[in-house]
Short mmCIF file of C-alpha atoms in Angstrom, two decimals:
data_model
loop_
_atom_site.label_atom_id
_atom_site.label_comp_id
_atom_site.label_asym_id
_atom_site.label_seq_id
_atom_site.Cartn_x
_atom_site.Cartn_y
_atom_site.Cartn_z
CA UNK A 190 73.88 19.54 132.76
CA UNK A 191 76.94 20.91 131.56
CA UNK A 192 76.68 19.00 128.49
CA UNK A 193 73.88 20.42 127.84
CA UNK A 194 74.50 23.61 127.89
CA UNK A 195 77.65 22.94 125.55
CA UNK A 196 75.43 21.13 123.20
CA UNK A 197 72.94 24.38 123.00
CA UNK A 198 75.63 26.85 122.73
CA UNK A 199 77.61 24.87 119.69
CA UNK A 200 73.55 24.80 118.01
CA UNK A 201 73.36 29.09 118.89
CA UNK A 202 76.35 29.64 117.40
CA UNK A 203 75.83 27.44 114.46
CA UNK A 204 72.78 28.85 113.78
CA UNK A 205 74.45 32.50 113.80
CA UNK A 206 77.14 31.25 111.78
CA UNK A 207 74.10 30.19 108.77
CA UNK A 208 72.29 33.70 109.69
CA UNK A 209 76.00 35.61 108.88
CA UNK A 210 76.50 33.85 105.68
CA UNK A 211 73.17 33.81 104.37
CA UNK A 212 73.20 37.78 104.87
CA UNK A 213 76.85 38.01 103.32
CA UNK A 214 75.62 36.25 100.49
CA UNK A 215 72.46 38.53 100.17
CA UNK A 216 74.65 41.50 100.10
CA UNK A 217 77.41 39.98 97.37
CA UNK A 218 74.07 38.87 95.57
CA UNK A 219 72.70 42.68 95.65
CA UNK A 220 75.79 43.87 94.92
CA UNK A 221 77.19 41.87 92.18
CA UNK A 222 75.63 43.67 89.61
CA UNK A 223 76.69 47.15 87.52
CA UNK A 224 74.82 49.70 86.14
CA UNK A 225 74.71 53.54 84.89
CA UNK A 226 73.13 56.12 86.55
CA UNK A 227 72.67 60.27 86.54
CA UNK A 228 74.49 62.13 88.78
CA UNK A 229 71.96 64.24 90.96
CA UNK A 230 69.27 62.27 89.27
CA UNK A 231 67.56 61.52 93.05
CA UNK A 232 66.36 65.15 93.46
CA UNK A 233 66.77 66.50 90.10
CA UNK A 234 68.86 69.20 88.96
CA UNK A 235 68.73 73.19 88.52
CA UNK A 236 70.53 76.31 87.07
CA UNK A 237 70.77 79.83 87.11
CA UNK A 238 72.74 81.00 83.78
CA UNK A 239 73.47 85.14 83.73
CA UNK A 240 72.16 86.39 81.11
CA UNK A 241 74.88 88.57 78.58
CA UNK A 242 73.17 89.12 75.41
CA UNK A 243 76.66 88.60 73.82
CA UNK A 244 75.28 86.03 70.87
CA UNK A 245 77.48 83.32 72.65
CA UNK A 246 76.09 80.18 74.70
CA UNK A 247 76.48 78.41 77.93
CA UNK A 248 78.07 75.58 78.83
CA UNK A 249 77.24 72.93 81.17
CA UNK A 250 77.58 69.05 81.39
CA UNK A 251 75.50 66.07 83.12
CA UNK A 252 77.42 63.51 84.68
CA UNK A 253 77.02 59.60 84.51
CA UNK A 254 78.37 57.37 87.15
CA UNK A 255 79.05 53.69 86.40
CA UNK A 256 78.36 52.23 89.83
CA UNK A 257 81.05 49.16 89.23
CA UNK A 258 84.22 47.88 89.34
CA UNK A 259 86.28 50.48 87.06
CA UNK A 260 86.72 48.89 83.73
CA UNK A 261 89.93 48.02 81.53
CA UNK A 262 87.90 49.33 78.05
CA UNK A 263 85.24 52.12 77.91
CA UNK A 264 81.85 52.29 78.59
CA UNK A 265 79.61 53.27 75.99
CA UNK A 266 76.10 54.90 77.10
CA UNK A 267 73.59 55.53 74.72
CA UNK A 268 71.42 59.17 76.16
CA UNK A 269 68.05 60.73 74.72
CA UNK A 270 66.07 63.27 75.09
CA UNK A 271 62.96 62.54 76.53
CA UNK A 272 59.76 64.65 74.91
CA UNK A 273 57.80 63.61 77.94
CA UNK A 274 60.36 65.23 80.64
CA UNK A 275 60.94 68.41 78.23
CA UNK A 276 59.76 71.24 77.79
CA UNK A 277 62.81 73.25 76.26
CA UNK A 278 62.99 73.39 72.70
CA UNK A 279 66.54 71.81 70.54
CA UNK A 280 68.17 75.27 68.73
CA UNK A 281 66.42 77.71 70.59
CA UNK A 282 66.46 77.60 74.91
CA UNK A 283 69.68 74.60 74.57
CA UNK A 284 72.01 72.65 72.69
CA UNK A 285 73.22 68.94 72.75
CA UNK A 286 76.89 69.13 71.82
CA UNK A 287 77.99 65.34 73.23
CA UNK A 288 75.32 63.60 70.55
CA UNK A 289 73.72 60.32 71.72
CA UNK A 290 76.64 57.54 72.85
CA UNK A 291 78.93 59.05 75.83
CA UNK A 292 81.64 57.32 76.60
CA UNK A 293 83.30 56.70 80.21
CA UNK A 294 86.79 56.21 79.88
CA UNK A 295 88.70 53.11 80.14
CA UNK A 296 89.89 52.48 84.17
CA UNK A 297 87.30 55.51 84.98
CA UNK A 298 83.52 55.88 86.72
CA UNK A 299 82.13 58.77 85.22
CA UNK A 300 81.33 60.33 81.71
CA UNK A 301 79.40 63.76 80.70
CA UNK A 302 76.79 64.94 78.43
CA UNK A 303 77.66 68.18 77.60
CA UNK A 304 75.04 70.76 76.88
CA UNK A 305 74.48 74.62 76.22
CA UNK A 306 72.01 77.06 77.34
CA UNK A 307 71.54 79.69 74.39
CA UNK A 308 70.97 82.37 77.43
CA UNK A 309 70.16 85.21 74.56
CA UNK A 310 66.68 83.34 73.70
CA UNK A 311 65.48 82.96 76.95
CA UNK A 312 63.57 85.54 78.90
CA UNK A 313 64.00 86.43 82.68
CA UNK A 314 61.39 84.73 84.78
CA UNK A 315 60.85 81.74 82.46
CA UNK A 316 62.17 77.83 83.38
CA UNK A 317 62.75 75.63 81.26
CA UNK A 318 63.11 71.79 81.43
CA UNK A 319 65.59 69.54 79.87
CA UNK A 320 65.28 65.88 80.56
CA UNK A 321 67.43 63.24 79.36
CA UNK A 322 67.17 59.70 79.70
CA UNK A 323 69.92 56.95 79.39
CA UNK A 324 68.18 53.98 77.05
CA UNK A 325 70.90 51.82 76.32
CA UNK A 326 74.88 51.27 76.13
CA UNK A 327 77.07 48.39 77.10
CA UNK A 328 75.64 49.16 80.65
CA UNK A 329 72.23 48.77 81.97
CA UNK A 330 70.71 51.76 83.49
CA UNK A 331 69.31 52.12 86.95
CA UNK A 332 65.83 51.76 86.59
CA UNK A 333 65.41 54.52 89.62
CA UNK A 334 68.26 56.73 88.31
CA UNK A 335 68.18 56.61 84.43
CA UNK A 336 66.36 60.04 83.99
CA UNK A 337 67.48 63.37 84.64
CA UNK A 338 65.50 66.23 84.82
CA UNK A 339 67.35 69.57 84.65
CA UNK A 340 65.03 73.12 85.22
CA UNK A 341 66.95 76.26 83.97
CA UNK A 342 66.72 80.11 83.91
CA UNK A 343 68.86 82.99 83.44
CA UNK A 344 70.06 85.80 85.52
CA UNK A 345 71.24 89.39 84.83
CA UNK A 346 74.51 91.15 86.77
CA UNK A 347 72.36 93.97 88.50
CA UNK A 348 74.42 97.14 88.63
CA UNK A 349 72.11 100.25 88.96
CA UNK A 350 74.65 102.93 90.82
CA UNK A 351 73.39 103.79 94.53
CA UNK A 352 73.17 107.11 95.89
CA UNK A 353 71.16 110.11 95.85
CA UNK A 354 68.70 110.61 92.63
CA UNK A 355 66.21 113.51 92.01
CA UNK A 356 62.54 113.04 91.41
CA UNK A 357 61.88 114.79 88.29
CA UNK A 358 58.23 116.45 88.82
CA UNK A 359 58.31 120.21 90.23
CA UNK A 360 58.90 119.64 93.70
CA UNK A 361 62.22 117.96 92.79
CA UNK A 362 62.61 115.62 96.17
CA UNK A 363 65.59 114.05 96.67
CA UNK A 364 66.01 110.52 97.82
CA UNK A 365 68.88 107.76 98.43
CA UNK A 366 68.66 104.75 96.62
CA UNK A 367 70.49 101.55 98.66
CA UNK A 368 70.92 98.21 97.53
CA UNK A 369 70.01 95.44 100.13
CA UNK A 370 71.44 92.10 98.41
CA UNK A 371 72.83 91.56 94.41
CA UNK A 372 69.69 92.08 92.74
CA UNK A 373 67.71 94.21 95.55
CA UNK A 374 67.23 97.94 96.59
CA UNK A 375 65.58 100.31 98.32
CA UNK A 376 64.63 104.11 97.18
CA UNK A 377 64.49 105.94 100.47
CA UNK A 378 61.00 107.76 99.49
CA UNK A 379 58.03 107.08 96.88
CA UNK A 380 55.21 108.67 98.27
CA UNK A 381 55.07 112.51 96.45
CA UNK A 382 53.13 112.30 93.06
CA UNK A 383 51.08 109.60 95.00
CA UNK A 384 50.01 110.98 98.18
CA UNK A 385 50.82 114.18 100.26
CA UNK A 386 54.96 114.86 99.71
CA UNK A 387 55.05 116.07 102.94
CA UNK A 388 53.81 112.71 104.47
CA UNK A 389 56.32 110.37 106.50
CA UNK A 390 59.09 108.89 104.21
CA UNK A 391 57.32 105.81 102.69
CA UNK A 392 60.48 103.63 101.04
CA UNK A 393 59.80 101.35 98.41
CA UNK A 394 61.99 97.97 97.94
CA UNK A 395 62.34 96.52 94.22
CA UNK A 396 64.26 93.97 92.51
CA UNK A 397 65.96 93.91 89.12
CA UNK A 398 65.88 90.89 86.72
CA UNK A 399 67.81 91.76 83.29
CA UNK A 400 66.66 95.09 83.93
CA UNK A 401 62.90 94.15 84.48
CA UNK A 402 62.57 95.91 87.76
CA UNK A 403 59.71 95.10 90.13
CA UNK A 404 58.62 96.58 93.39
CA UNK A 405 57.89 93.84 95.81
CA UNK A 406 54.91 95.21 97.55
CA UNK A 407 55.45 94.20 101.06
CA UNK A 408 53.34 96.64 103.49
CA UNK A 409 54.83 99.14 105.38
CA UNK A 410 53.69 99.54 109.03
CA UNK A 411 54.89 102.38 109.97
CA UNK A 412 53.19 103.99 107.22
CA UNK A 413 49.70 102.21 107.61
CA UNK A 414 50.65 98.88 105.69
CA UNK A 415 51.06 101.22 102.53
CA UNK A 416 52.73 98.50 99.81
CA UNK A 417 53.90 99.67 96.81
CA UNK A 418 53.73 97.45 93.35
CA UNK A 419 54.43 97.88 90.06
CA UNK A 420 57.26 97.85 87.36
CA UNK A 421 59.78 99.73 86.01
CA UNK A 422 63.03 100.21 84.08
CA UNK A 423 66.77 101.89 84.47
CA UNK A 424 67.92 103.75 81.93
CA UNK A 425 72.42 103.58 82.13
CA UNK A 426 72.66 106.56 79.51
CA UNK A 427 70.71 108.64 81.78
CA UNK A 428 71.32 106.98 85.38
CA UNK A 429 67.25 107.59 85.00
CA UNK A 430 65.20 105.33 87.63
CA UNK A 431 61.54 104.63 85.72
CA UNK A 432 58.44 103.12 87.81
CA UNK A 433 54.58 102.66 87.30
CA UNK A 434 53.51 102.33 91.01
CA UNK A 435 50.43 101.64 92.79
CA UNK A 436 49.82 101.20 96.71
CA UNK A 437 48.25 97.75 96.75
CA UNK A 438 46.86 98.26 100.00
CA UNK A 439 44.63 101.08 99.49
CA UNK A 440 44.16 102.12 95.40
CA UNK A 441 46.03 98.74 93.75
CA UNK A 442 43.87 100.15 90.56
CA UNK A 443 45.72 103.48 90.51
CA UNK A 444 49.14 103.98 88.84
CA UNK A 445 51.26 106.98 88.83
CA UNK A 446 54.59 107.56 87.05
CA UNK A 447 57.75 108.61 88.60
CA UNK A 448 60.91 109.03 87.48
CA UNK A 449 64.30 109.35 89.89
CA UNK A 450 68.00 110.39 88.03
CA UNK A 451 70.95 110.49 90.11
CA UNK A 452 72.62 113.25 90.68
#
């Protein structure tokens, strides 16, 4: 009996012996290989480029990874741009400045495409794509990996000064104008010109994109869901707040002008 249980345990092990080698040599098999791949290419990639109407451009890079052994001569990856994935045009939203081979360096894993964003020629609120695709090099591509898609906007520093500013019809009302977060603030009262001045202070919250400011029309409950919307502008020679608003709650058809200047 003994025997035989010595005979069945030299077969188990033997048999997990095979089942440990055949999986090592799956893994060097799957493994064995080298290719080229985007950095970020998995989820895509995005940026937010401030906007300074100075005539010069942005810089940026992609980055390639060469998912091997590190080499004793450089890598050379030929990169394209991809109509299909694009929707930015050459020479007017970016820029290729790396051309079309990139090399990785010699005893390195990673090379760049460098790019720039001409931030001038693009407008606040539009997105742009840029998609490049690696289609060649002493390297083959990941077949997963071997497109990146980069979306891309711009941004303006918001800097309207806070404090108290003057409505400028007759009644002259003061209010206080607060900023919430970089781009966001609050006047402390819009309601006169619109309904009864004399009516509960009805604050209106409004962003500013490159100076395209927009109320955000979220209702107000304390003042019957009143929600103001509209647009508007900041003049810096004259610290002079300028709005078109309408209560989307109640008259969304109805604009009235106001204008705030801070005193």
């Amino acid at each position: 009996m003994k025997n035989i249980f010595r005979i069945k345990s030299i077969i188990v092990l033997a048999l997990v012996a095979i089942f440990i080698s055949a999986c090592m040599d799956e893994t060097e098999n799957l493994f064995s290989g080298e290719f080229v791949e985007w950095e970020g290419a998995i989820a895509g990639s995005s940026g937010v480029y401030l906007r300074t109407d100075d005539g010069l451009a942005i810089r940026d890079t992609f980055r390639i990874n060469l998912v091997a052994a590190q080499k004793s001569t450089p890598t050379v990856v030929q990169v394209a741009v991809i109509d299909s994935a694009t929707t930015a045009v050459e020479g007017v939203q970016y820029r290729l400045i790396s051309g079309s081979e990139i090399t990785i360096p010699a005893n390195e894993s990673f090379g760049y495409v460098i790019f720039e964003v001409l931030d001038d020629n693009i407008n606040p609120g539009e997105i742009w794509t840029l998609g490049i695709g690696i289609v060649g090099g002493d390297v083959q591509p990941s077949e997963n990996y071997k497109l990146v898609e980069h979306n891309f906007q711009v941004a303006c520093p918001s800097d309207i000064p806070v404090g108290t500013y003057l409505e400028t019809g007759e009644d002259g009302f003061e209010v206080e104008l607060t900023r919430i977060d970089d781009d966001t603030y609050q006047l402390s009262q819009m309601n006169f010109r619109y309904y009864d001045p004399t009516y509960e202070d009805v604050p209106g919250v409004f962003t500013d994109v490159c100076n395209a400011l927009t109320l955000e029309g979220e209702p107000i409950p304390e003042a019957f869901d009143i929600a103001w919307v509209g647009s508007g502008t900041f003049d810096p020679a004259t610290n002079t707040l300028s709005f078109s608003v309408a209560d989307a709650t109640y008259n969304p058809d109805i604009s009235v002008d106001m204008e705030f200047v801070l005193q």
